[in-house]
mmCIF file with all atom_site columns, C-alpha atoms in Angstrom:
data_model
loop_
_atom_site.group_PDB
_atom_site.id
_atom_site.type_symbol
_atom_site.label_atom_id
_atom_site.label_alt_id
_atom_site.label_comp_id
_atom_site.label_asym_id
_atom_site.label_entity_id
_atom_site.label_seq_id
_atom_site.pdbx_PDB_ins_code
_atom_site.Cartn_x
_atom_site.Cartn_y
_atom_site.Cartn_z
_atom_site.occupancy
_atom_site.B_iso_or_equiv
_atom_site.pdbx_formal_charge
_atom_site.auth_seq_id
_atom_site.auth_comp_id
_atom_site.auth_asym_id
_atom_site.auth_atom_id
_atom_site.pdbx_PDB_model_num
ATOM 1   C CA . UNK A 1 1   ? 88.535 -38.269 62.783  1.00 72.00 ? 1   UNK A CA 1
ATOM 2   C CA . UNK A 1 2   ? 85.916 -36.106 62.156  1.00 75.00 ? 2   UNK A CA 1
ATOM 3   C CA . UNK A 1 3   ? 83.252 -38.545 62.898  1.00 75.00 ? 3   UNK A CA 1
ATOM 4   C CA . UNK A 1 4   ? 84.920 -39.610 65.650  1.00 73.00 ? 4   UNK A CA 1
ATOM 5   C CA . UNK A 1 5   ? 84.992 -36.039 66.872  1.00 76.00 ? 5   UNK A CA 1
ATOM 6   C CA . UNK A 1 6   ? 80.811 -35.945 66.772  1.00 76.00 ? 6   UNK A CA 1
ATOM 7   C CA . UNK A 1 7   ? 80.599 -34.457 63.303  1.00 78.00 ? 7   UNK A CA 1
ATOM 8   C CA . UNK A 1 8   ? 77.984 -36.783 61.595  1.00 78.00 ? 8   UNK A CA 1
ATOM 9   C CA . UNK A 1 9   ? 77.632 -34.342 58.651  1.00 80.00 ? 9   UNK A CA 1
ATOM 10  C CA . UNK A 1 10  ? 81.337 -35.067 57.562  1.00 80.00 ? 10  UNK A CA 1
ATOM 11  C CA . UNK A 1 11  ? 80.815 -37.774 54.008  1.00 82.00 ? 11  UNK A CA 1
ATOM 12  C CA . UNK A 1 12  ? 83.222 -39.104 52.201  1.00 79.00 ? 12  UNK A CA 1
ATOM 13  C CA . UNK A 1 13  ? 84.032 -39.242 48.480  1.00 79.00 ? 13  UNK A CA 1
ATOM 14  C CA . UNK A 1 14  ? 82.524 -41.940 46.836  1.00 82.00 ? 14  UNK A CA 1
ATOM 15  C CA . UNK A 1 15  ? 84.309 -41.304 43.416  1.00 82.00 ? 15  UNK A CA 1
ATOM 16  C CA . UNK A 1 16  ? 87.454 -43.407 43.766  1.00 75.00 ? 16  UNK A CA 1
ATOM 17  C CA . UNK A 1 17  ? 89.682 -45.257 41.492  1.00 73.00 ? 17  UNK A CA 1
ATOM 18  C CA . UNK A 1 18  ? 88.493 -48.781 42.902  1.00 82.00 ? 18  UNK A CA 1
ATOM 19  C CA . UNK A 1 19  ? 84.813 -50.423 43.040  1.00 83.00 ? 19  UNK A CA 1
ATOM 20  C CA . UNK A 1 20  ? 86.120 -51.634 46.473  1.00 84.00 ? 20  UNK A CA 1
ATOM 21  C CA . UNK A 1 21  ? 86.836 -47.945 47.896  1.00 82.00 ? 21  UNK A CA 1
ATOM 22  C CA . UNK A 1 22  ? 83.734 -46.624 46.257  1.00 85.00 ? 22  UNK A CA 1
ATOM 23  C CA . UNK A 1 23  ? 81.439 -48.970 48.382  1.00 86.00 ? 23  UNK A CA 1
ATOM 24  C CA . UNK A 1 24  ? 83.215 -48.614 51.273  1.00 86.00 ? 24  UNK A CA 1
ATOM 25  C CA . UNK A 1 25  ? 82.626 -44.972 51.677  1.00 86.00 ? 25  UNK A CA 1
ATOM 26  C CA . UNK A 1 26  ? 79.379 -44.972 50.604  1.00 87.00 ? 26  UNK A CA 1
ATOM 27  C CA . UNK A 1 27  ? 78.585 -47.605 53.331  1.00 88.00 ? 27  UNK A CA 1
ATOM 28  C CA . UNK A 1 28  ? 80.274 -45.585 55.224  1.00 85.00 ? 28  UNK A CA 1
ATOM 29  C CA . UNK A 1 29  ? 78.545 -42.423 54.247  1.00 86.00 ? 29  UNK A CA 1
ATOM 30  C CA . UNK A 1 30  ? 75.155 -44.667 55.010  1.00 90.00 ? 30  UNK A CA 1
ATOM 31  C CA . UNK A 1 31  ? 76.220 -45.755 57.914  1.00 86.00 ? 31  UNK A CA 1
ATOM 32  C CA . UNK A 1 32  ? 76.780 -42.199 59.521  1.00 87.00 ? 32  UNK A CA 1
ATOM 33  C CA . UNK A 1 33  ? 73.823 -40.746 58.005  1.00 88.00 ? 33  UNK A CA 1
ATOM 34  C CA . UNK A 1 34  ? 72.018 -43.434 59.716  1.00 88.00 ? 34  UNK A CA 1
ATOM 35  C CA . UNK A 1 35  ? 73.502 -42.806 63.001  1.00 87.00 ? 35  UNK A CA 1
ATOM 36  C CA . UNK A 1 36  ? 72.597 -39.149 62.717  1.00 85.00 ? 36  UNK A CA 1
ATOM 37  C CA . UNK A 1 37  ? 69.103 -40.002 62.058  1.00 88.00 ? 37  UNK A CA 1
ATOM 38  C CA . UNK A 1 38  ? 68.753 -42.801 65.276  1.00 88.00 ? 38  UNK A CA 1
ATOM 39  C CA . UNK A 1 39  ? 70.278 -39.210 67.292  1.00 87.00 ? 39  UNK A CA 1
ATOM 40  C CA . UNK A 1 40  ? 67.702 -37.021 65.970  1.00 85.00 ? 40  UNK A CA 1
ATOM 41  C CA . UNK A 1 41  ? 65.125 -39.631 66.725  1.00 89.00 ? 41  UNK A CA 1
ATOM 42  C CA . UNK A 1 42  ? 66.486 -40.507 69.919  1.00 88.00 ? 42  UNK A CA 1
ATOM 43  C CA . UNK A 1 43  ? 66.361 -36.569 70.964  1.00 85.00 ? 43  UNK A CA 1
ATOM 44  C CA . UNK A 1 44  ? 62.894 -36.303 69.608  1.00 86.00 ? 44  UNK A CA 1
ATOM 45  C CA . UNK A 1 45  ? 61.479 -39.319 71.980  1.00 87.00 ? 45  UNK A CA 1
ATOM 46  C CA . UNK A 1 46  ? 62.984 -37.894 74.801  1.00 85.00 ? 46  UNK A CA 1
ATOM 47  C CA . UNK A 1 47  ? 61.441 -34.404 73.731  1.00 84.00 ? 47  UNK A CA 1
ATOM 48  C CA . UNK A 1 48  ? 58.197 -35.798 72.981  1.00 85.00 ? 48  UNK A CA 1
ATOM 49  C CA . UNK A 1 49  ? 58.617 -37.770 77.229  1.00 81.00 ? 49  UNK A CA 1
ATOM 50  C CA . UNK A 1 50  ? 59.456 -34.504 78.438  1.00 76.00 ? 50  UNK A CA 1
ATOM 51  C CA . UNK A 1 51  ? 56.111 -32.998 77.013  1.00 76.00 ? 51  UNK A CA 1
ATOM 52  C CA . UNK A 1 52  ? 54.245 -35.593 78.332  1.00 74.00 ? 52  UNK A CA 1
ATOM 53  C CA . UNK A 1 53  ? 55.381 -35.200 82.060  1.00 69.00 ? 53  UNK A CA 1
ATOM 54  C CA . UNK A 1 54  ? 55.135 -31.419 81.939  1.00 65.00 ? 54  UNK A CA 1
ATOM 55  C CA . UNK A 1 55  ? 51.408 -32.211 79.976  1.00 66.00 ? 55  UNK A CA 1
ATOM 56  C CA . UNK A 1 56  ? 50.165 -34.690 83.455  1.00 63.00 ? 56  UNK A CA 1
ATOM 57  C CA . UNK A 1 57  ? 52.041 -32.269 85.250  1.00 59.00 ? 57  UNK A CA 1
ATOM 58  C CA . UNK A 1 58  ? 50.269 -29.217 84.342  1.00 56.00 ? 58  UNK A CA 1
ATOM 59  C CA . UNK A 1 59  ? 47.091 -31.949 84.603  1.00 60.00 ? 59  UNK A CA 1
ATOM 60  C CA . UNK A 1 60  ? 47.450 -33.061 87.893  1.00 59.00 ? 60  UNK A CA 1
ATOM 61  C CA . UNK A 1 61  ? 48.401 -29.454 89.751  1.00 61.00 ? 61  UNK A CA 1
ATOM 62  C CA . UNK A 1 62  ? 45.862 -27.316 89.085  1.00 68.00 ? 62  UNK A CA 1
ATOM 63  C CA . UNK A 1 63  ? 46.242 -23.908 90.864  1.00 73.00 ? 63  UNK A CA 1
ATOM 64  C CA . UNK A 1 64  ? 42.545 -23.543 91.599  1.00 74.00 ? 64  UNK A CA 1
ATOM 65  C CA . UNK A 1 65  ? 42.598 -26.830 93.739  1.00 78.00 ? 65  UNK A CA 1
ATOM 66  C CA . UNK A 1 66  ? 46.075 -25.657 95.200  1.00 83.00 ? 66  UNK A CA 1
ATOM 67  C CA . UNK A 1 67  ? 44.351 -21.862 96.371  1.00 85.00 ? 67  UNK A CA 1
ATOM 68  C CA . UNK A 1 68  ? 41.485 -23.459 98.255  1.00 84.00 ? 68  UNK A CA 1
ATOM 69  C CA . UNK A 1 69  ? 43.825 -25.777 100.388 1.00 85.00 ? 69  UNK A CA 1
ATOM 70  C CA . UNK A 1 70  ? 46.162 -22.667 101.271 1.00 90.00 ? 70  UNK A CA 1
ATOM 71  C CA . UNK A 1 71  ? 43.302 -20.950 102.050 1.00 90.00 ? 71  UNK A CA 1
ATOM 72  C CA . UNK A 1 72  ? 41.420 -23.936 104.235 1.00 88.00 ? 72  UNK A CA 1
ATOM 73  C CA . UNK A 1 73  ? 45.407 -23.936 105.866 1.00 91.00 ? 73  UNK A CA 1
ATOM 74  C CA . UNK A 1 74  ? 44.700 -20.381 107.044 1.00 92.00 ? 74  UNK A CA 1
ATOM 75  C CA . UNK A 1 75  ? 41.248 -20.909 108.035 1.00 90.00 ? 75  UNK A CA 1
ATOM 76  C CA . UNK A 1 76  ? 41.867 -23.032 110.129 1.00 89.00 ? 76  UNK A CA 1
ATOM 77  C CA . UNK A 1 77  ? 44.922 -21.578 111.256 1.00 93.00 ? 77  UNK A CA 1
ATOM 78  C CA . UNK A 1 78  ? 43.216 -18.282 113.090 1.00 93.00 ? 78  UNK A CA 1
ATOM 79  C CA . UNK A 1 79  ? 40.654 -20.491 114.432 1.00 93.00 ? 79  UNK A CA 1
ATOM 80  C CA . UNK A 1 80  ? 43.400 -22.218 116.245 1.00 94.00 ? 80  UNK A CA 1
ATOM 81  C CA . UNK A 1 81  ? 42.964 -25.214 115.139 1.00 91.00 ? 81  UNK A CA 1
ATOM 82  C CA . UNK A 1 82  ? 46.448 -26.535 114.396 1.00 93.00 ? 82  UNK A CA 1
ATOM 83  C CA . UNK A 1 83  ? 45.920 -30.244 114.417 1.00 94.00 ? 83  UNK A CA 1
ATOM 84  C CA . UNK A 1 84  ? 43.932 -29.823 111.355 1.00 91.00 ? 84  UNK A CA 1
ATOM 85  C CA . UNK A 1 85  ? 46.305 -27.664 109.963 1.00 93.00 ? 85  UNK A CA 1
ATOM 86  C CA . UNK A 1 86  ? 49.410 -29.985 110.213 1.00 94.00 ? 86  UNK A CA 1
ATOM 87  C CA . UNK A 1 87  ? 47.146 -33.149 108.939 1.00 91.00 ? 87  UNK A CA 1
ATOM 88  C CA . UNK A 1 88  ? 46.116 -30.477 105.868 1.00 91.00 ? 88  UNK A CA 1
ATOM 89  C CA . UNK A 1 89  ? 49.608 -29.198 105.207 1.00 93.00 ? 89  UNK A CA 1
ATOM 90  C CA . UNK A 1 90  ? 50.220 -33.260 105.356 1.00 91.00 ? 90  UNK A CA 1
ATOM 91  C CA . UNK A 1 91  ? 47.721 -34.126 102.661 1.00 88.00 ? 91  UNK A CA 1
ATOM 92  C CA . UNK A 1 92  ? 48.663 -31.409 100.433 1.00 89.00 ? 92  UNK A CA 1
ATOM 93  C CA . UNK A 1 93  ? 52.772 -32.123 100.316 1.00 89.00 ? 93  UNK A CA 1
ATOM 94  C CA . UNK A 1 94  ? 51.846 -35.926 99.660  1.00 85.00 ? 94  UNK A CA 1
ATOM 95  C CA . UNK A 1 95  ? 49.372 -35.076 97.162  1.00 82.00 ? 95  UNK A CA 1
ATOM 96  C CA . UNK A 1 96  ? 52.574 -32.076 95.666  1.00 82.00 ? 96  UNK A CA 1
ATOM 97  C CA . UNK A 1 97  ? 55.165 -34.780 95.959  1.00 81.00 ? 97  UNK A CA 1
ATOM 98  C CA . UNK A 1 98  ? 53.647 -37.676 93.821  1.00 76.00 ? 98  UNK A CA 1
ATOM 99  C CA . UNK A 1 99  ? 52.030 -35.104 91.681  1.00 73.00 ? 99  UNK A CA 1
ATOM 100 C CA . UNK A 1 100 ? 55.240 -34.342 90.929  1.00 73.00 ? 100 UNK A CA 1
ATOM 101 C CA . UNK A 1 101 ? 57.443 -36.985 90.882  1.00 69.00 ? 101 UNK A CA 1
ATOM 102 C CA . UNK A 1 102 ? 59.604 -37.682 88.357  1.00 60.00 ? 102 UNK A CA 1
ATOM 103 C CA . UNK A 1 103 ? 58.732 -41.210 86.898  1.00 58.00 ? 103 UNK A CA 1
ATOM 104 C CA . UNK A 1 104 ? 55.265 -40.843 84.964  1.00 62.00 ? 104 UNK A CA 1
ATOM 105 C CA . UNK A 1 105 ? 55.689 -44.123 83.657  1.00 73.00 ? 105 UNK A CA 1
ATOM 106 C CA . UNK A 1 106 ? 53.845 -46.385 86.290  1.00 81.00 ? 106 UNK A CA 1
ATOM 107 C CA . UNK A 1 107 ? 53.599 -47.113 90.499  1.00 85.00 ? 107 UNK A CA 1
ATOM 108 C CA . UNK A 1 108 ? 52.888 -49.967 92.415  1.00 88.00 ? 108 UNK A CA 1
ATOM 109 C CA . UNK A 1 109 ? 48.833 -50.436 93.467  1.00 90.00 ? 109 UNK A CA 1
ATOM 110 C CA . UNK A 1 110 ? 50.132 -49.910 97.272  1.00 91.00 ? 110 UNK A CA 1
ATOM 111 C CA . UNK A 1 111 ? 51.699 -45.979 95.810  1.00 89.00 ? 111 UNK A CA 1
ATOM 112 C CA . UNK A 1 112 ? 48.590 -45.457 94.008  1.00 89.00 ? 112 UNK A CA 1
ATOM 113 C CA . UNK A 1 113 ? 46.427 -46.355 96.739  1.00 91.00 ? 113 UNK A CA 1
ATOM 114 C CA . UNK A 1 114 ? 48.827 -43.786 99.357  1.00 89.00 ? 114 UNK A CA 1
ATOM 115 C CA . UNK A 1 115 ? 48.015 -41.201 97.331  1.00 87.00 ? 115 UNK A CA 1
ATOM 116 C CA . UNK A 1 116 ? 44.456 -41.791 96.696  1.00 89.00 ? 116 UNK A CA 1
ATOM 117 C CA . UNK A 1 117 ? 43.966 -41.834 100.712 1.00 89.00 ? 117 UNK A CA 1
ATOM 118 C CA . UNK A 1 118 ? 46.018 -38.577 100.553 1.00 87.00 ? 118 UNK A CA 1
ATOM 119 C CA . UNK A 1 119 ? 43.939 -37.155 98.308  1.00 86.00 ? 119 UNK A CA 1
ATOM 120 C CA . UNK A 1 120 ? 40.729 -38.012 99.219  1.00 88.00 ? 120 UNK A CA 1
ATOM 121 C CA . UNK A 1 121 ? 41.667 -36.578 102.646 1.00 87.00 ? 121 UNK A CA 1
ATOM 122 C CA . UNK A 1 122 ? 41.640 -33.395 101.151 1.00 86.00 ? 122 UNK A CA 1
ATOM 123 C CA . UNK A 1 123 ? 38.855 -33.332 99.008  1.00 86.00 ? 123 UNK A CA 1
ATOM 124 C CA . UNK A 1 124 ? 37.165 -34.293 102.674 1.00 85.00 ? 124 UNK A CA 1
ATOM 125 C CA . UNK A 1 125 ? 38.751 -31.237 103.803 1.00 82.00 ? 125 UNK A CA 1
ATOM 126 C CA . UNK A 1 126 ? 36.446 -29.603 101.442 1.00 80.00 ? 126 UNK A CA 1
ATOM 127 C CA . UNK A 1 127 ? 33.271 -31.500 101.733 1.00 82.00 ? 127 UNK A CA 1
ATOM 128 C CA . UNK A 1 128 ? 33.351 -32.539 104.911 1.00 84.00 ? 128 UNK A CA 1
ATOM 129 C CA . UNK A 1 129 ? 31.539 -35.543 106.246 1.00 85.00 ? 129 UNK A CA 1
ATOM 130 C CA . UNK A 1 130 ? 30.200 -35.483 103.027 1.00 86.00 ? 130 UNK A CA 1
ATOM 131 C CA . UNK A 1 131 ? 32.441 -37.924 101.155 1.00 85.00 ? 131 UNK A CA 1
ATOM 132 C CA . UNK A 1 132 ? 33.443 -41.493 101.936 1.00 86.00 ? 132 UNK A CA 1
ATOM 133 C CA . UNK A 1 133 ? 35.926 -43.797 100.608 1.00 88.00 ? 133 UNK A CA 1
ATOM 134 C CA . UNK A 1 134 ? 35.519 -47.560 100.386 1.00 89.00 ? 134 UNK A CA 1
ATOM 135 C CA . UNK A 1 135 ? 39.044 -49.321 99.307  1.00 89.00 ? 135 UNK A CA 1
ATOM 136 C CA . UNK A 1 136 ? 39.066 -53.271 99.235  1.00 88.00 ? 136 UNK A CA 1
ATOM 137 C CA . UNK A 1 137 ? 41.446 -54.868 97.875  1.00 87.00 ? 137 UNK A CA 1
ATOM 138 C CA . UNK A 1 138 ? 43.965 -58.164 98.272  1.00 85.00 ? 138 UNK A CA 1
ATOM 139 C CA . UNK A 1 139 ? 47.324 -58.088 99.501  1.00 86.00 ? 139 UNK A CA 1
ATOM 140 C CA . UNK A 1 140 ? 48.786 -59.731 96.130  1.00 89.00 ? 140 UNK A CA 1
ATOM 141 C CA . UNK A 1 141 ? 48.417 -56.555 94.193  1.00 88.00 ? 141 UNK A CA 1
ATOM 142 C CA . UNK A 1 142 ? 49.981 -54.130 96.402  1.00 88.00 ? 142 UNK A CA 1
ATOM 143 C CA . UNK A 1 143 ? 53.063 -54.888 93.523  1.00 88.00 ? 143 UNK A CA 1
ATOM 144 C CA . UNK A 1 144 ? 51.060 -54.089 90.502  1.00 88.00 ? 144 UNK A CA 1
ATOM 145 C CA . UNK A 1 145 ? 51.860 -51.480 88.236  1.00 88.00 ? 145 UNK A CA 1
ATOM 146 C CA . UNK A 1 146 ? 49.485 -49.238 87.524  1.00 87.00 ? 146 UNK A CA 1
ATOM 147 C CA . UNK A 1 147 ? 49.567 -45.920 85.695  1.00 83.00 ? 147 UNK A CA 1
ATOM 148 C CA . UNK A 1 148 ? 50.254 -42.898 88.254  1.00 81.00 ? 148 UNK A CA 1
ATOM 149 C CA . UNK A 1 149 ? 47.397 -40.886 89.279  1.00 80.00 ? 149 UNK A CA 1
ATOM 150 C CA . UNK A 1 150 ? 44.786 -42.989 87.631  1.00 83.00 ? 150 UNK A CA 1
ATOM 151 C CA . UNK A 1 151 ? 42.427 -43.437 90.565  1.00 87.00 ? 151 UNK A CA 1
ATOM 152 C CA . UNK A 1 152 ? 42.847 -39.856 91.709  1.00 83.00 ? 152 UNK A CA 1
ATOM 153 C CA . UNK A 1 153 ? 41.095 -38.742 88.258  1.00 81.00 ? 153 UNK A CA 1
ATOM 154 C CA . UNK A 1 154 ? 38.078 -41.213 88.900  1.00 85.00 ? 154 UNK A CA 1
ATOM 155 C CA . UNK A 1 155 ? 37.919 -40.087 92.688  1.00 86.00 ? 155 UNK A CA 1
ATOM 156 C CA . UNK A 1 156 ? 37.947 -35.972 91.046  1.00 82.00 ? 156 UNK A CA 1
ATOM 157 C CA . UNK A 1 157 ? 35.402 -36.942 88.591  1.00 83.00 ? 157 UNK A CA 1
ATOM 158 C CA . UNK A 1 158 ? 33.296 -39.010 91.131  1.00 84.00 ? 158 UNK A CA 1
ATOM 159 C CA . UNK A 1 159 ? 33.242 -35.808 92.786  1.00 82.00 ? 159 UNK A CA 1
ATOM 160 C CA . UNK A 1 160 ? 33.089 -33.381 90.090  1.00 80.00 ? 160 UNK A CA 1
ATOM 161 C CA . UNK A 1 161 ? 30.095 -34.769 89.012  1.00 82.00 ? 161 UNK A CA 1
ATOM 162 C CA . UNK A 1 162 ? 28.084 -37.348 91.331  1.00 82.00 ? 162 UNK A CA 1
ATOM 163 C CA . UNK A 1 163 ? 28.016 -34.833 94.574  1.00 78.00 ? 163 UNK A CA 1
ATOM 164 C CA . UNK A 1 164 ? 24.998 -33.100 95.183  1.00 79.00 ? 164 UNK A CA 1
ATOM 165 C CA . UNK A 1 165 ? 24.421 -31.039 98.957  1.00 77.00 ? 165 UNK A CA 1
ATOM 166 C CA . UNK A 1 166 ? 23.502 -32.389 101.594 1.00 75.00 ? 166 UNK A CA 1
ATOM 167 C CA . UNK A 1 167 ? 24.160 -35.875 100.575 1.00 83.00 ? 167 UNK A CA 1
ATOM 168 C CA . UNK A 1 168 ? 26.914 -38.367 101.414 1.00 86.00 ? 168 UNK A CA 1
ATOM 169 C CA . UNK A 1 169 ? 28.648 -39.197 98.073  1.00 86.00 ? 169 UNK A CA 1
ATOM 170 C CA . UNK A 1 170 ? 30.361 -42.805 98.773  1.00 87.00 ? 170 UNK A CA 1
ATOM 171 C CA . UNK A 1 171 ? 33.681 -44.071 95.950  1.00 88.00 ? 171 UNK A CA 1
ATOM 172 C CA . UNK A 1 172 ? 33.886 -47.581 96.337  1.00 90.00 ? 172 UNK A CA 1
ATOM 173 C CA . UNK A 1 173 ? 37.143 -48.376 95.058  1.00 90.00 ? 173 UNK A CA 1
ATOM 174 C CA . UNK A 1 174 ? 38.507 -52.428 94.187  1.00 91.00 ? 174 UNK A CA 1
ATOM 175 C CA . UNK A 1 175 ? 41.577 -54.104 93.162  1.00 89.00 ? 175 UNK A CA 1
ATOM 176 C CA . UNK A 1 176 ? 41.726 -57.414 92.817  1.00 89.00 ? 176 UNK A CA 1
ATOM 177 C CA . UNK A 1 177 ? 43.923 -60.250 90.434  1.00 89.00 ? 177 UNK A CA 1
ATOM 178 C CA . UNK A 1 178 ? 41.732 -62.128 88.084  1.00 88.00 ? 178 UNK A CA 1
ATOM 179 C CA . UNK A 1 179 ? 42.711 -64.288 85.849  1.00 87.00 ? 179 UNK A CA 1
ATOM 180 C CA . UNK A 1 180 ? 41.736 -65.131 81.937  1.00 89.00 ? 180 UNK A CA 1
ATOM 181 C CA . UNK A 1 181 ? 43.111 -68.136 80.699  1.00 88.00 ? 181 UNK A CA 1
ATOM 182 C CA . UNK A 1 182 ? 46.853 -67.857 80.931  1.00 88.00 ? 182 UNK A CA 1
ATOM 183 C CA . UNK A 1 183 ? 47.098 -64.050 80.948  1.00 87.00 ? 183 UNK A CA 1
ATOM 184 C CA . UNK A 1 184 ? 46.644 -62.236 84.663  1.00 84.00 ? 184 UNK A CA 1
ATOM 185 C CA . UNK A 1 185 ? 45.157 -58.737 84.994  1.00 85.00 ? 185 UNK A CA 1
ATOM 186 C CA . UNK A 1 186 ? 44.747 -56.268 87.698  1.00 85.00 ? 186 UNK A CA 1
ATOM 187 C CA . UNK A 1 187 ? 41.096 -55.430 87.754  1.00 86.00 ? 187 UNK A CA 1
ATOM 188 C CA . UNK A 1 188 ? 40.133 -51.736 89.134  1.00 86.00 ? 188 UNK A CA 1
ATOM 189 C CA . UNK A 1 189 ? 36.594 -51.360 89.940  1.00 85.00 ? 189 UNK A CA 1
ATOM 190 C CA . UNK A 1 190 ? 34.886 -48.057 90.795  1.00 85.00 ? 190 UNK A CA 1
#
């Protein structure tokens, strides 16, 4: 009853006056300490998950990046130039939304590639007609998984540290299927 009630703590006697009762409860005993221990486990994973989404979360917003779009929004904004505001505002709520989205795990190439576009548009925002993005890839791999966010990181880092003034920086991004003996892998080239 007690066990049955949640309390995994509750043991019985294994001092009885047959070998046969003895075992019992201390397979019994084993059995719920076991069960207790696959919980605690269990609760951990899902702690240690958590962490990791708020970790690529806190990784992927960064408020600095966040301030300069608000503030291009504005520019623009008194200049009057509202198309480029609502194409901004655009970027930046697809780039918020898959930023944030709730399955860290992995997104199809066609997702990853969305984004990407999204993203570079505002980085272009920023650097404009300074920056060009060069995507080929093959319709078979708009399905495969890839880890979220992965080609946003190379496009930031592309950025962060191949632009120089006054020159056009140019990401050539590629997907394709290859294949090595009976195993097939998505290959990303940058």
């Amino acid at each position: 009853e007690y066990v049955a009630d949640g309390d995994l703590s509750y043991r019985l006697s294994e001092k009885n006056n047959t070998i046969e009762f003895s075992y019992l409860n201390h397979e019994f005993n084993v059995m719920t300490r076991n069960i207790h221990d696959l919980k605690v486990e269990s609760y951990e994973h899902a702690l240690k998950k958590k962490e990791q989404e708020i970790y690529w979360l806190q990784h992927q917003i960064r408020p600095h990046f966040i301030m300069n779009n608000l503030n291009m929004i504005r520019n623009l904004a008194s200049m009057h130039k509202y198309q480029e505001v609502q194409e901004l505002t655009l970027y930046l709520s697809n780039y918020l939304r898959n930023a944030m989205r709730k399955n860290f795990s992995v997104v199809s190439w066609a997702e990853e590639i969305a984004f990407t576009k999204d993203y570079a548009r505002l980085l272009e925002f920023g650097y404009p007609n300074q920056i060009r993005i060069e995507i080929s890839e093959t319709e078979e791999i708009q399905d495969s998984l890839v880890p979220p966010l992965i080609l946003s990181t190379f496009l930031e880092n592309a950025v962060k540290y191949a632009f120089q003034e006054q020159k056009i920086l140019t990401v050539w991004i590629k997907g394709e299927k290859i294949t090595l003996g009976d195993e097939v892998f998505l290959q990303i080239t940058i």
